[in-house]
mmCIF file of C-alpha atoms in Angstrom:
data_model
loop_
_atom_site.group_PDB
_atom_site.id
_atom_site.type_symbol
_atom_site.label_atom_id
_atom_site.label_comp_id
_atom_site.label_asym_id
_atom_site.label_seq_id
_atom_site.Cartn_x
_atom_site.Cartn_y
_atom_site.Cartn_z
ATOM 1 C CA SER R 184 18.786 1.726 -8.415
ATOM 2 C CA LYS R 185 17.079 -0.078 -11.259
ATOM 3 C CA LYS R 186 15.627 -2.689 -8.884
ATOM 4 C CA LEU R 187 14.157 0.027 -6.662
ATOM 5 C CA LEU R 188 12.389 1.685 -9.580
ATOM 6 C CA MET R 189 11.038 -1.619 -10.893
ATOM 7 C CA LEU R 190 9.786 -2.734 -7.483
ATOM 8 C CA ALA R 191 8.245 0.676 -6.766
ATOM 9 C CA ALA R 192 6.519 0.745 -10.162
ATOM 10 C CA VAL R 193 4.944 -2.706 -9.836
ATOM 11 C CA GLY R 194 3.992 -2.019 -6.221
ATOM 12 C CA GLY R 195 2.374 1.269 -7.180
ATOM 13 C CA ALA R 196 0.565 -0.404 -10.072
ATOM 14 C CA ALA R 197 -0.762 -3.178 -7.815
ATOM 15 C CA PHE R 198 -1.914 -0.576 -5.280
ATOM 16 C CA TRP R 199 -3.640 1.445 -8.016
ATOM 17 C CA ILE R 200 -5.325 -1.531 -9.701
ATOM 18 C CA THR R 201 -6.684 -2.691 -6.347
ATOM 19 C CA ASP R 202 -7.849 0.860 -5.621
ATOM 20 C CA PHE R 203 -9.613 0.998 -8.996
ATOM 21 C CA VAL R 204 -11.431 -2.293 -8.344
ATOM 22 C CA ILE R 205 -12.503 -1.014 -4.931
ATOM 23 C CA ALA R 206 -13.522 2.387 -6.369
ATOM 24 C CA VAL R 207 -15.974 0.873 -8.819
ATOM 25 C CA SER R 208 -17.460 -1.552 -6.290
ATOM 26 C CA PRO R 209 -20.738 -0.830 -4.494
ATOM 27 C CA ILE R 210 -19.025 -0.557 -1.096
ATOM 28 C CA ALA R 211 -16.987 2.385 -2.377
ATOM 29 C CA ASP R 212 -20.034 4.669 -2.286
ATOM 30 C CA GLU R 213 -20.035 4.739 1.514
ATOM 31 C CA TYR R 214 -16.262 5.207 1.584
ATOM 32 C CA LYS R 215 -16.411 8.113 -0.873
ATOM 33 C CA ALA R 216 -19.211 9.743 1.106
ATOM 34 C CA ALA R 217 -17.406 9.276 4.435
ATOM 35 C CA PHE R 218 -14.238 10.930 3.148
ATOM 36 C CA SER R 219 -15.935 13.534 0.921
ATOM 37 C CA ILE R 220 -14.474 12.151 -2.289
ATOM 38 C CA HIS R 221 -16.394 13.755 -5.141
ATOM 39 C CA SER R 222 -14.251 13.003 -8.176
ATOM 40 C CA LEU R 223 -13.320 9.429 -9.021
ATOM 41 C CA PRO R 224 -10.624 10.434 -11.574
ATOM 42 C CA VAL R 225 -8.932 12.716 -9.032
ATOM 43 C CA ALA R 226 -9.119 9.993 -6.385
ATOM 44 C CA LEU R 227 -7.542 7.511 -8.794
ATOM 45 C CA ILE R 228 -4.703 9.916 -9.645
ATOM 46 C CA GLU R 229 -4.086 10.437 -5.933
ATOM 47 C CA ALA R 230 -4.124 6.655 -5.430
ATOM 48 C CA LEU R 231 -1.542 6.198 -8.172
ATOM 49 C CA ALA R 232 0.749 8.845 -6.680
ATOM 50 C CA GLY R 233 0.278 7.436 -3.185
ATOM 51 C CA GLY R 234 0.807 3.868 -4.392
ATOM 52 C CA LEU R 235 4.046 4.819 -6.126
ATOM 53 C CA MET R 236 5.326 6.615 -3.009
ATOM 54 C CA ILE R 237 4.389 3.727 -0.734
ATOM 55 C CA GLY R 238 5.787 1.229 -3.239
ATOM 56 C CA CYS R 239 9.043 3.164 -3.319
ATOM 57 C CA CYS R 240 9.313 3.201 0.487
ATOM 58 C CA VAL R 241 8.479 -0.497 0.854
ATOM 59 C CA SER R 242 10.911 -1.378 -1.944
ATOM 60 C CA TYR R 243 13.690 0.758 -0.503
ATOM 61 C CA PHE R 244 13.419 -0.809 2.932
ATOM 62 C CA LEU R 245 13.145 -4.284 1.435
ATOM 63 C CA LEU R 246 16.331 -3.768 -0.583
ATOM 64 C CA ARG R 247 18.203 -1.971 2.188
ATOM 65 C CA PHE R 248 17.259 -4.136 5.176
ATOM 66 C CA PHE R 249 16.388 -7.477 3.571
ATOM 67 C CA GLU R 250 18.517 -9.577 5.935
ATOM 68 C CA LYS R 251 17.252 -7.777 9.056
ATOM 69 C CA ILE R 252 13.552 -8.383 8.418
ATOM 70 C CA PRO R 253 12.293 -11.546 10.131
ATOM 71 C CA THR R 254 11.385 -14.556 7.929
ATOM 72 C CA GLN R 255 13.171 -15.884 4.866
ATOM 73 C CA ASN R 256 10.342 -15.440 2.370
ATOM 74 C CA PRO R 257 10.641 -12.188 0.345
ATOM 75 C CA ILE R 258 6.856 -11.947 -0.042
ATOM 76 C CA LEU R 259 6.346 -12.116 3.726
ATOM 77 C CA LYS R 260 9.117 -9.543 4.221
ATOM 78 C CA ALA R 261 7.433 -7.182 1.753
ATOM 79 C CA LEU R 262 4.060 -7.782 3.417
ATOM 80 C CA ILE R 263 5.519 -6.910 6.814
ATOM 81 C CA LEU R 264 6.904 -3.659 5.407
ATOM 82 C CA SER R 265 3.684 -2.908 3.563
ATOM 83 C CA PHE R 266 1.524 -3.317 6.658
ATOM 84 C CA VAL R 267 3.954 -1.297 8.767
ATOM 85 C CA ALA R 268 3.536 1.486 6.195
ATOM 86 C CA MET R 269 -0.247 1.140 6.381
ATOM 87 C CA LEU R 270 -0.185 1.306 10.167
ATOM 88 C CA MET R 271 1.983 4.427 10.085
ATOM 89 C CA ILE R 272 -0.336 6.101 7.579
ATOM 90 C CA GLU R 273 -3.427 5.244 9.629
ATOM 91 C CA VAL R 274 -1.847 6.597 12.828
ATOM 92 C CA LEU R 275 -0.659 9.773 11.115
ATOM 93 C CA SER R 276 -4.034 10.382 9.460
ATOM 94 C CA THR R 277 -5.730 10.001 12.836
ATOM 95 C CA LEU R 278 -3.320 12.447 14.474
ATOM 96 C CA VAL R 279 -3.712 14.987 11.669
ATOM 97 C CA ASN R 280 -7.485 14.665 11.585
ATOM 98 C CA PRO R 281 -8.875 13.496 14.956
ATOM 99 C CA SER R 282 -12.407 13.504 13.535
ATOM 100 C CA ASN R 283 -11.178 10.607 11.382
ATOM 101 C CA THR R 284 -11.445 8.246 14.352
ATOM 102 C CA SER R 285 -13.937 5.498 15.140
ATOM 103 C CA VAL R 286 -16.074 4.444 12.184
ATOM 104 C CA TYR R 287 -14.070 6.379 9.591
ATOM 105 C CA LEU R 288 -10.795 4.867 10.775
ATOM 106 C CA LEU R 289 -12.336 1.403 10.625
ATOM 107 C CA ILE R 290 -13.706 1.975 7.126
ATOM 108 C CA ASP R 291 -10.383 3.430 5.952
ATOM 109 C CA THR R 292 -8.408 0.534 7.389
ATOM 110 C CA VAL R 293 -10.706 -2.088 5.861
ATOM 111 C CA MET R 294 -10.448 -0.355 2.481
ATOM 112 C CA ASN R 295 -6.645 -0.097 2.747
ATOM 113 C CA VAL R 296 -5.935 -3.734 3.641
ATOM 114 C CA PRO R 297 -6.434 -5.074 0.080
ATOM 115 C CA ARG R 298 -4.355 -2.228 -1.394
ATOM 116 C CA PHE R 299 -1.399 -2.812 0.903
ATOM 117 C CA LEU R 300 -1.762 -6.594 0.608
ATOM 118 C CA ALA R 301 -1.533 -6.392 -3.187
ATOM 119 C CA LEU R 302 1.432 -4.029 -3.003
ATOM 120 C CA GLY R 303 3.342 -6.280 -0.600
ATOM 121 C CA ILE R 304 2.662 -9.479 -2.527
ATOM 122 C CA VAL R 305 3.690 -8.011 -5.879
ATOM 123 C CA VAL R 306 6.831 -6.299 -4.546
ATOM 124 C CA GLY R 307 7.922 -9.444 -2.690
ATOM 125 C CA HIS R 308 7.221 -11.680 -5.678
ATOM 126 C CA LEU R 309 9.164 -9.455 -8.095
ATOM 127 C CA TYR R 310 12.028 -9.167 -5.602
ATOM 128 C CA ASP R 311 12.169 -12.954 -5.487
ATOM 129 C CA LYS R 312 12.145 -13.194 -9.312
ATOM 130 C CA LEU R 313 14.867 -10.527 -9.688
ATOM 131 C CA ASN R 314 17.085 -12.377 -7.225
ATOM 132 C CA GLY R 315 16.799 -15.806 -8.818
ATOM 133 C CA GLY R 316 13.880 -17.146 -6.791
ATOM 134 C CA ALA R 317 11.519 -19.836 -8.026
#
């Protein structure tokens, strides 16, 4: 669907832009060291691919199950879906790599919150605009 592609693209872009801002910030040095990230360009390409995939999933579920998600506000609905996706990713990454627990999981979660927040806000806002919202 055209709406799905548009929502996924803007969600992925919001995720990537937020990731870029975080990547060039001073706090990113500890994050990169903790997760053995040696190449910023490679990390940014991975963030773009991941953002597009997450944006696609959030957008699909928003379009498919809009009426079943609690609240009437499309931005809040998209945020709910976005943070559910983040929670699932954090749980799966911990199961796949148990050494990722404790401090690393906390750092990863704190670094992911702005990314998923931006993705949810942008997807929800565009959904609202595409469907005649204010």
